[in-house]
XYZ file of C-alpha atoms in Angstrom:
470
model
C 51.345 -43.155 206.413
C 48.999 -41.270 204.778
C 48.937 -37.727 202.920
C 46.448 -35.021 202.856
C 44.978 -35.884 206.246
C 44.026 -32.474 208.988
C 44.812 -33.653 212.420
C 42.582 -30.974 213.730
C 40.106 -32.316 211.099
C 40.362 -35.726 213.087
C 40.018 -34.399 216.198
C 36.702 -32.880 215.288
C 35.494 -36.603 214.977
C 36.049 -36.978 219.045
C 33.589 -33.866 220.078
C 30.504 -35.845 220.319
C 31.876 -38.398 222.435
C 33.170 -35.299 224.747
C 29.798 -33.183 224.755
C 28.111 -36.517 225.849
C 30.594 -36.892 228.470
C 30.068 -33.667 229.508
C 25.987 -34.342 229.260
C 26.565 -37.746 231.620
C 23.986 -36.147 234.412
C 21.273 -36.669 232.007
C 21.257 -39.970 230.658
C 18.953 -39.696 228.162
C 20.248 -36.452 226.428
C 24.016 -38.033 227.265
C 22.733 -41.101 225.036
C 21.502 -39.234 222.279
C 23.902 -36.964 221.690
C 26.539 -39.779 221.383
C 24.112 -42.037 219.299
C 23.798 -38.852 216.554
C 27.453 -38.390 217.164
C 27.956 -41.633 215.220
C 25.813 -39.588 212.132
C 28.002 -36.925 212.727
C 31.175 -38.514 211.824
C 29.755 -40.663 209.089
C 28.748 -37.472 207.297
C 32.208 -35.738 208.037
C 34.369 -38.881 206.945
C 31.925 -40.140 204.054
C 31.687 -36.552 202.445
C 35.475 -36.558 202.345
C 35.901 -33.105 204.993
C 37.986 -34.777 207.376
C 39.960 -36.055 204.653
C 39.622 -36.550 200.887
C 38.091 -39.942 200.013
C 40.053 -41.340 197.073
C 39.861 -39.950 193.589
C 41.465 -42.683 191.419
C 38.163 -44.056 191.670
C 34.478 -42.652 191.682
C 32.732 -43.244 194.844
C 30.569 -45.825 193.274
C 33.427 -47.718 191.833
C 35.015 -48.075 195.287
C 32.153 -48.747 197.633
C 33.973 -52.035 199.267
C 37.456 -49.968 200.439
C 36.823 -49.766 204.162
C 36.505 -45.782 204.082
C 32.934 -46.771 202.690
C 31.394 -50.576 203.067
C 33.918 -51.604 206.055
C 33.062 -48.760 207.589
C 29.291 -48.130 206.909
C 28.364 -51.773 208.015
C 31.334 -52.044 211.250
C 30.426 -48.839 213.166
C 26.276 -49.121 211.901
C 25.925 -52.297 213.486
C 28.220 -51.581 216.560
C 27.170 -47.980 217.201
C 23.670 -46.973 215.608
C 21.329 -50.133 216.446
C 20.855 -49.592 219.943
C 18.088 -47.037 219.376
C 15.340 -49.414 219.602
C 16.923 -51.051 223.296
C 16.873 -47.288 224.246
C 12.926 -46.523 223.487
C 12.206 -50.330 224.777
C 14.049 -49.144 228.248
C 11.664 -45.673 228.516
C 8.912 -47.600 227.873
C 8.043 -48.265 224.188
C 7.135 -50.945 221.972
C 6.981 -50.038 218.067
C 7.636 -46.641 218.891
C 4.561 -46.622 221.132
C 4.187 -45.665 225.007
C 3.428 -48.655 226.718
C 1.732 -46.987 229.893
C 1.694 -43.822 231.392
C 2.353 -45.403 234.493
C 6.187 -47.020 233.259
C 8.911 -46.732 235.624
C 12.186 -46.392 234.116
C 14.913 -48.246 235.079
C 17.670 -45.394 235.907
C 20.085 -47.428 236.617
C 20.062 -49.631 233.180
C 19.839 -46.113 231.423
C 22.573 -44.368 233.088
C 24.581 -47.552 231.831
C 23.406 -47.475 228.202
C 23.996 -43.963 227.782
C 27.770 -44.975 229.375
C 27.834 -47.800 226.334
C 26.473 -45.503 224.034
C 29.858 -43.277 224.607
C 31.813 -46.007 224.441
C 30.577 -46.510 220.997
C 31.159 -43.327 219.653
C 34.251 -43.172 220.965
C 34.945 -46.441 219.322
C 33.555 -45.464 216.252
C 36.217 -42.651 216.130
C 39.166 -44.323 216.892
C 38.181 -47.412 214.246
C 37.734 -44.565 211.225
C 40.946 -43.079 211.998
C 42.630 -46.010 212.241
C 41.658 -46.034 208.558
C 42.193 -42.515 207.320
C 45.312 -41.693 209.021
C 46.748 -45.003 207.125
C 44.424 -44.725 203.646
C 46.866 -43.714 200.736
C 45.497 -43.985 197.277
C 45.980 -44.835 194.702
C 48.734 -47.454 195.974
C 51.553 -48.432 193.518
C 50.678 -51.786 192.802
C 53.728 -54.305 191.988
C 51.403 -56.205 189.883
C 49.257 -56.171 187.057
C 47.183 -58.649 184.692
C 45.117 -58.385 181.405
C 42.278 -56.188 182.273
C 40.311 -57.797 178.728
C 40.432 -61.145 180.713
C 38.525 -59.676 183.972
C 35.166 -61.550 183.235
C 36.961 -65.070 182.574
C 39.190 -64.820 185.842
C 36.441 -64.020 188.023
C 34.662 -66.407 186.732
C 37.029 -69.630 186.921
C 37.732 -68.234 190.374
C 34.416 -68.567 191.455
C 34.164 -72.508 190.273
C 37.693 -73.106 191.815
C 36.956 -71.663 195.057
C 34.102 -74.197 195.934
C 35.948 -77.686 195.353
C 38.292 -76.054 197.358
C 35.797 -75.148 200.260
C 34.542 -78.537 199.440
C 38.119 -80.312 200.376
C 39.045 -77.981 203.322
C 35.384 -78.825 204.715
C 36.421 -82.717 205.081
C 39.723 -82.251 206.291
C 39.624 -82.488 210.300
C 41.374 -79.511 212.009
C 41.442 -77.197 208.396
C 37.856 -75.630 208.444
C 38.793 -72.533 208.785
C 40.115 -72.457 205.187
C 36.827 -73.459 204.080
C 34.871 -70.507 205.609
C 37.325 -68.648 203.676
C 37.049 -70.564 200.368
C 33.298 -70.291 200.788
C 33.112 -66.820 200.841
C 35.705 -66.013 198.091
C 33.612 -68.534 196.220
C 30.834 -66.413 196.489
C 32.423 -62.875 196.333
C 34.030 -64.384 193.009
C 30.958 -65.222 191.577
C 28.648 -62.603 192.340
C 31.631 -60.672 190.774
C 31.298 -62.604 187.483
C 27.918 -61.740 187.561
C 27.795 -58.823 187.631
C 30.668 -58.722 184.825
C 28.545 -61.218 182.813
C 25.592 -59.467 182.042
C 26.418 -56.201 180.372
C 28.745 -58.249 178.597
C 25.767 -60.599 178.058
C 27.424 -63.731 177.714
C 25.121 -66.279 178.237
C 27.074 -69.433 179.641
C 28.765 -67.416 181.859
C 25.979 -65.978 183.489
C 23.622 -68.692 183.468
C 26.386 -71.063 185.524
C 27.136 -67.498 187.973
C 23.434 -67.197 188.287
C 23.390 -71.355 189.386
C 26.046 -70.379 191.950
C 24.318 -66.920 192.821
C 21.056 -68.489 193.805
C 22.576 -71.783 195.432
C 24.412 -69.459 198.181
C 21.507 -67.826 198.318
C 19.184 -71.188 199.165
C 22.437 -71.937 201.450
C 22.169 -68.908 203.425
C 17.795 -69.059 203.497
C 18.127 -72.296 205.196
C 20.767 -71.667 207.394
C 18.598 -70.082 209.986
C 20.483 -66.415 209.925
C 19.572 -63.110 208.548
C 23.025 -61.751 207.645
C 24.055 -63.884 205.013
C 20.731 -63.966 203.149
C 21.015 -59.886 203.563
C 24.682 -60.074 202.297
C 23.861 -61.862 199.313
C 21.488 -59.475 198.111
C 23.297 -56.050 198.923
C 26.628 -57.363 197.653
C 25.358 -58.139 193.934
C 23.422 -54.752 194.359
C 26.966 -53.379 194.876
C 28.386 -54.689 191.907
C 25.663 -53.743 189.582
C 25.675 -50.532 190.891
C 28.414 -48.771 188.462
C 26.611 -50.062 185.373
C 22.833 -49.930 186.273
C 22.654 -46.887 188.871
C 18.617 -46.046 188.623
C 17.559 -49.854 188.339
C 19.714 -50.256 191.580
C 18.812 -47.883 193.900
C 15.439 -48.668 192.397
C 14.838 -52.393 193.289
C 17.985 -53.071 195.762
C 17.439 -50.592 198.482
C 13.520 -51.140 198.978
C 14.734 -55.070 198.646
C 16.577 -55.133 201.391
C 14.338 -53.036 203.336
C 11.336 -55.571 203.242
C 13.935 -58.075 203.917
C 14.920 -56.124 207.337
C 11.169 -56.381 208.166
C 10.189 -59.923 207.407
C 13.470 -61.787 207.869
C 13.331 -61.587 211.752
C 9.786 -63.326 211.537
C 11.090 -65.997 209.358
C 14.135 -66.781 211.053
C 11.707 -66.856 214.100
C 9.739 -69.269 212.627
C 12.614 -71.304 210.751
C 14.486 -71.619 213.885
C 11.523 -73.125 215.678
C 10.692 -75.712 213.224
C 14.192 -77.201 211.968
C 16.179 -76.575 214.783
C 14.068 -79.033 217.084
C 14.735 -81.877 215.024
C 10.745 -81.743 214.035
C 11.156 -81.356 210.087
C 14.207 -80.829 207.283
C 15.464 -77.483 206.562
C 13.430 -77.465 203.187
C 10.757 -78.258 204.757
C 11.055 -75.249 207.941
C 11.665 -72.740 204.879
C 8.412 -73.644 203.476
C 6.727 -73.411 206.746
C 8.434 -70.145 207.092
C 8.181 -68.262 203.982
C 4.496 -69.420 204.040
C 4.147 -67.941 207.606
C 5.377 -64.286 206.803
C 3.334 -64.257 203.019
C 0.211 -65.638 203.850
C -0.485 -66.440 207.265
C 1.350 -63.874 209.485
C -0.793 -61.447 211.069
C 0.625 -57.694 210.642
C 0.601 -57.852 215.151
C 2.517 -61.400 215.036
C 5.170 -59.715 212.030
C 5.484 -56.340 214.667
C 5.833 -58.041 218.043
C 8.913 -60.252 216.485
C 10.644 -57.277 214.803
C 10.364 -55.291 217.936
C 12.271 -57.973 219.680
C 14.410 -58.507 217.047
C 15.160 -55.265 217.174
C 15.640 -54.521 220.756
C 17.822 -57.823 221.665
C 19.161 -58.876 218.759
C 19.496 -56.124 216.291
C 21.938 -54.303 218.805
C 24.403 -56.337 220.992
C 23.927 -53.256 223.089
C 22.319 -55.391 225.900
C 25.054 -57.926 226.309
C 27.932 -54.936 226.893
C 25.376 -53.230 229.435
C 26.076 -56.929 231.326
C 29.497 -56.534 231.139
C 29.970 -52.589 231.831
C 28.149 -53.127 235.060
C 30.599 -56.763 235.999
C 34.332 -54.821 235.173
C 36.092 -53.160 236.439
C 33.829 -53.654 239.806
C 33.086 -57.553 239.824
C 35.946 -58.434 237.561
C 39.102 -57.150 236.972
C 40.082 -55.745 233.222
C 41.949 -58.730 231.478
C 44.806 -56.174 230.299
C 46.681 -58.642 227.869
C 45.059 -61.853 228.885
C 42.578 -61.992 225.948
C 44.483 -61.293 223.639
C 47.478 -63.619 224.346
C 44.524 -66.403 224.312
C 43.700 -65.175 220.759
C 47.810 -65.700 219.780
C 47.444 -69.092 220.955
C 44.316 -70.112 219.016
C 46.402 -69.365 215.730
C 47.829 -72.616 216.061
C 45.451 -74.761 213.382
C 43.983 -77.836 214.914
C 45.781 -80.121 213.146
C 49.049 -79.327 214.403
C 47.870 -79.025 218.024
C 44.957 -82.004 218.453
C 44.134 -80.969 221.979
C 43.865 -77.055 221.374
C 40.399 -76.027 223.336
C 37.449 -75.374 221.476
C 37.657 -71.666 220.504
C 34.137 -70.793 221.189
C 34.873 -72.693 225.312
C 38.056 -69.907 225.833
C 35.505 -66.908 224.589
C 32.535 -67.969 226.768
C 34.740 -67.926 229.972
C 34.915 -64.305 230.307
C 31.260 -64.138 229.698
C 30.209 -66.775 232.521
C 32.651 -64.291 234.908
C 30.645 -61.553 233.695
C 27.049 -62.998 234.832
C 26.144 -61.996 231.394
C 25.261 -65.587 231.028
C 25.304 -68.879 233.636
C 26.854 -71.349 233.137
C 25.558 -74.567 231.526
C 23.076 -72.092 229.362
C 22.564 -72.963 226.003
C 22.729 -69.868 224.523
C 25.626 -68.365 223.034
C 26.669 -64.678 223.884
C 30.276 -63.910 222.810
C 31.585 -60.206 223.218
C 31.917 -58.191 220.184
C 35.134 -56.772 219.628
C 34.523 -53.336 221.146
C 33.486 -55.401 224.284
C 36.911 -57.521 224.434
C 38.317 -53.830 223.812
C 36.813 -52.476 227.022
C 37.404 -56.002 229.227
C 41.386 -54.912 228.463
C 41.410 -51.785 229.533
C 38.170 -50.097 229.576
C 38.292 -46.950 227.545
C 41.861 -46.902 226.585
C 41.380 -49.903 225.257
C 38.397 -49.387 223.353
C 40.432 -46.505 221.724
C 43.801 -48.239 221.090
C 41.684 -51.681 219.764
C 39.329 -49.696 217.362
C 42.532 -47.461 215.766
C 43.950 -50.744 215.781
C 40.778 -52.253 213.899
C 40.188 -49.712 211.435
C 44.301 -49.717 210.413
C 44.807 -53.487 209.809
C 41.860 -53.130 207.639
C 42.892 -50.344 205.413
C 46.555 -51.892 205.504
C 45.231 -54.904 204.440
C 42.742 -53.500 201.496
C 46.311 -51.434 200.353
C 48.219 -54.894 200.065
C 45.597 -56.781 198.481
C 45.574 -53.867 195.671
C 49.533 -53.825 195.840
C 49.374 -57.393 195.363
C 46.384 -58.432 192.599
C 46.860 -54.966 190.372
C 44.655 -52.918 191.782
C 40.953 -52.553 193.186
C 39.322 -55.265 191.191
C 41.112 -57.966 192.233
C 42.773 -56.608 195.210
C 39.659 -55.366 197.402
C 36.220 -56.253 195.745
C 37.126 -60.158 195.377
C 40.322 -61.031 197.589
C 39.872 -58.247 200.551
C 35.670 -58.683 200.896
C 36.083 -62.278 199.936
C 38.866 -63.264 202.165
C 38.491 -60.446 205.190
C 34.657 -60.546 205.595
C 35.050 -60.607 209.569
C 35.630 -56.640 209.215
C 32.197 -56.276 208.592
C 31.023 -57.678 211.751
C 33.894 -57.643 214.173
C 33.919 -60.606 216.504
C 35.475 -61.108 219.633
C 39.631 -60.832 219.801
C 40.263 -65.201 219.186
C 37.734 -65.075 216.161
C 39.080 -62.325 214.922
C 42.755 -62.383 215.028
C 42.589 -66.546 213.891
C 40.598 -65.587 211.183
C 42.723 -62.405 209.678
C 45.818 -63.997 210.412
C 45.492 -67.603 208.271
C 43.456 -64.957 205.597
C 46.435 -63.310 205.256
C 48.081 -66.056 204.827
C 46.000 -67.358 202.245
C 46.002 -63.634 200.150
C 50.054 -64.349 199.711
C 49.143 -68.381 199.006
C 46.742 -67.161 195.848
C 49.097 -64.334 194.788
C 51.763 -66.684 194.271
C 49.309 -69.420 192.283
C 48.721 -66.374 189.872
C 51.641 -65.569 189.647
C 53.432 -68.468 188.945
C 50.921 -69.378 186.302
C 51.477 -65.708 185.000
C 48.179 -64.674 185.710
C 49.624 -61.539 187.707
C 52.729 -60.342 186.274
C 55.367 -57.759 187.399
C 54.181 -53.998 186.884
């Protein structure tokens, strides 16, 4: 357990979900009272009040603990992006009344503004989950040559890919690839980033080769988040050796990206998911579409919607909010007793049902989507929280959340010598899911063989005397 920590402190963090609560009779004030409430407790956990953020480290050397990245990206995405569905519901497109004459749905707001408590309260629970259990700096059990930093980052970034490249062709074993793949790229973005203050040419010409292949990986995959993850992560690791030039370029970077990637996915989507033309090809189309031949209306009308329905999963848990407890009956331990069983790998258990088939059950009960739809819409992991056992649930699975992160992030410096090589590469390269949060089967499959894996590459160092006894 932790040290240091105010219990009343931590309590503090639960008073906006209680004053919107108390606020329910007005909707609209109810809502935005619990939407700043998630501002509220960034500011008092981030600025150390509720309880002193570590000090083995400065903050900008330990931006990917979960007190800080875990958190900021986890609870932003889950609680602060429904602001744009809540304008769109009173009538607003780009910030701008639509008529004078708009009837508001009262019904679909009183139920936002319920969501919008659920988030805050789940954005409480999650960060105490990590602060009650955050205990820095951990005795580690292992150490390694600090001088060789640069070189093992760097071979770990060129072995990580042949091995996402053999797990990838092995039937019923692709979920170690997804985790080789991003290690692969954690690793290497690392070296990076290590490379070039140490200017060493080689070494950052072939991480700059791998750099800017994941990159062209995750342009013409059709998604925004990893082509935004690529850029903010080497941002991060540049950050405690080129502050200014960071906060200079980075930040307005990824701010044009957040306004034109939703019209090139848009258009990217269109073109090389039909089967029409190649991927390269649907890029071209696409970059050319938002540089040169996108009007500024075409650009707004796609970010609006972007950022209404797909921005914010806010819509979706509306859906099922208004289906259970009154349509369907909380799930109590069903869910996550299906998520034990999809542990078993594939290739022990031939038959085991697709993954993504289990997960879209509960969402076809919900009549958040029909059946035989094409479209995917799997609950987040505060949803699957509430489908337990409503707000008790969404309590107990958020603490839950934010624990086995920090627990994990502790091991992984236990374990690799500290916060080098325990959190920046093996947590954030092994445990990405914690940024997102998917629903309980992802999520539980994924940390569990990760885990696995973590103890699987301490003992390769280790026998090879890599990592050696502190």
């Amino acid at each position: 357990m932790s040290k240091g920590i105010s219990y009343e402190r931590l309590i503090a963090l639960y008073l906006p979900w209680g004053l919107a609560i108390a606020l329910k009779g007005d909707p609209s004030l109810s809502y935005i009272v619990a939407w700043l409430g998630s501002f509220y407790i960034f500011a008092l956990t981030l600025s150390g009040w509720v309880k002193p953020l570590p000090t083995d480290l400065s903050f900008g050397e330990q931006l990917m603990r979960p007190i800080i990245l875990v958190h900021i990206i986890f609870a932003g995405y889950m609680a602060c992006t429904s602001i744009f569905y809540f304008f769109n519901l009173l009538g607003y497109e780009n910030f701008e009344k639509i008529s004078t004459f708009f009837v508001v749905d009262q019904n679909k707001l009183l139920t936002l503004a319920q969501c919008q408590r659920y988030y805050c309260l789940g954005h409480a629970a999650f960060v105490s989950g990590i602060l009650v259990f955050m205990h820095y700096p951990e005795k580690q059990k292992f150490t390694f040559d600090q001088e060789r930093t640069a070189s093992l980052l760097f071979y770990t970034a060129i072995m990580s890919f042949p091995a996402y490249m053999v797990f990838n062709r092995v039937p019923g074993l692709s979920q170690f690839s997804n985790q080789f793949s991003t290690l692969s790229f954690i690793a290497g973005t690392l070296a990076l980033a290590f490379a070039i203050p140490e200017k060493k040419i080689w070494n950052t010409v072939i991480c700059l080769v791998l750099y800017f292949s994941n990159f062209y990986t995750a342009l013409t995959s059709g998604f925004k988040e990893p082509i935004i993850i690529s850029v903010m992560v080497l941002g991060i690791f540049l950050y405690p050796n080129y502050k200014k030039v960071v906060l200079a370029t980075f930040i307005p970077l990824l701010l044009i990206l957040f306004l034109l990637l939703p019209t090139y996915a848009s258009i990217f989507r269109e073109n090389a998911w039909s089967g029409d033309v190649s991927g390269d090809a649907a890029s071209q189309l696409a970059l050319d579409a938002v540089l040169n031949n996108g009007t500024d209306d075409d650009v707004s009308d796609t970010n609006w919607s972007f950022a209404v329905y797909r921005l914010s999963e806010v819509d979706m848990f509306t859906g099922f909010v208004e289906s259970t407890p009154d349509k369907v009956d909380y799930y109590e331990f069903d869910i996550i007793k299906q998520a034990a069983t999809v542990i078993i790998p594939r290739i022990v258990w031939p038959g085991k049902p697709s993954t993504e088939d289990l997960v879209m059950e509960r969402v076809y009960a919900s009549g958040v989507i029909r059946r035989g739809s094409r479209v995917s819409a799997k609950p987040a992991y505060i949803v699957d929280a509430y489908l337990s056992y409503g707000q008790i649930g969404i309590f107990a699975g958020l603490f839950f959340y934010g624990m086995l992160a920090q627990l994990i992030s502790q091991k992984a410096e236990q374990l690799f010598g500290g916060y080098l090589l325990g959190t920046a590469l093996i947590f954030s390269g092994l445990f990405q899911i914690f940024w997102r949060g998917l629903s309980f089967e992802f999520i539980f499959n994924t940390i569990f063989w990760s885990y696995i894996t973590m103890h699987l590459i301490h003992f390769v160092l280790k026998s090879k005397n890599i990592l050696r006894p502190a």
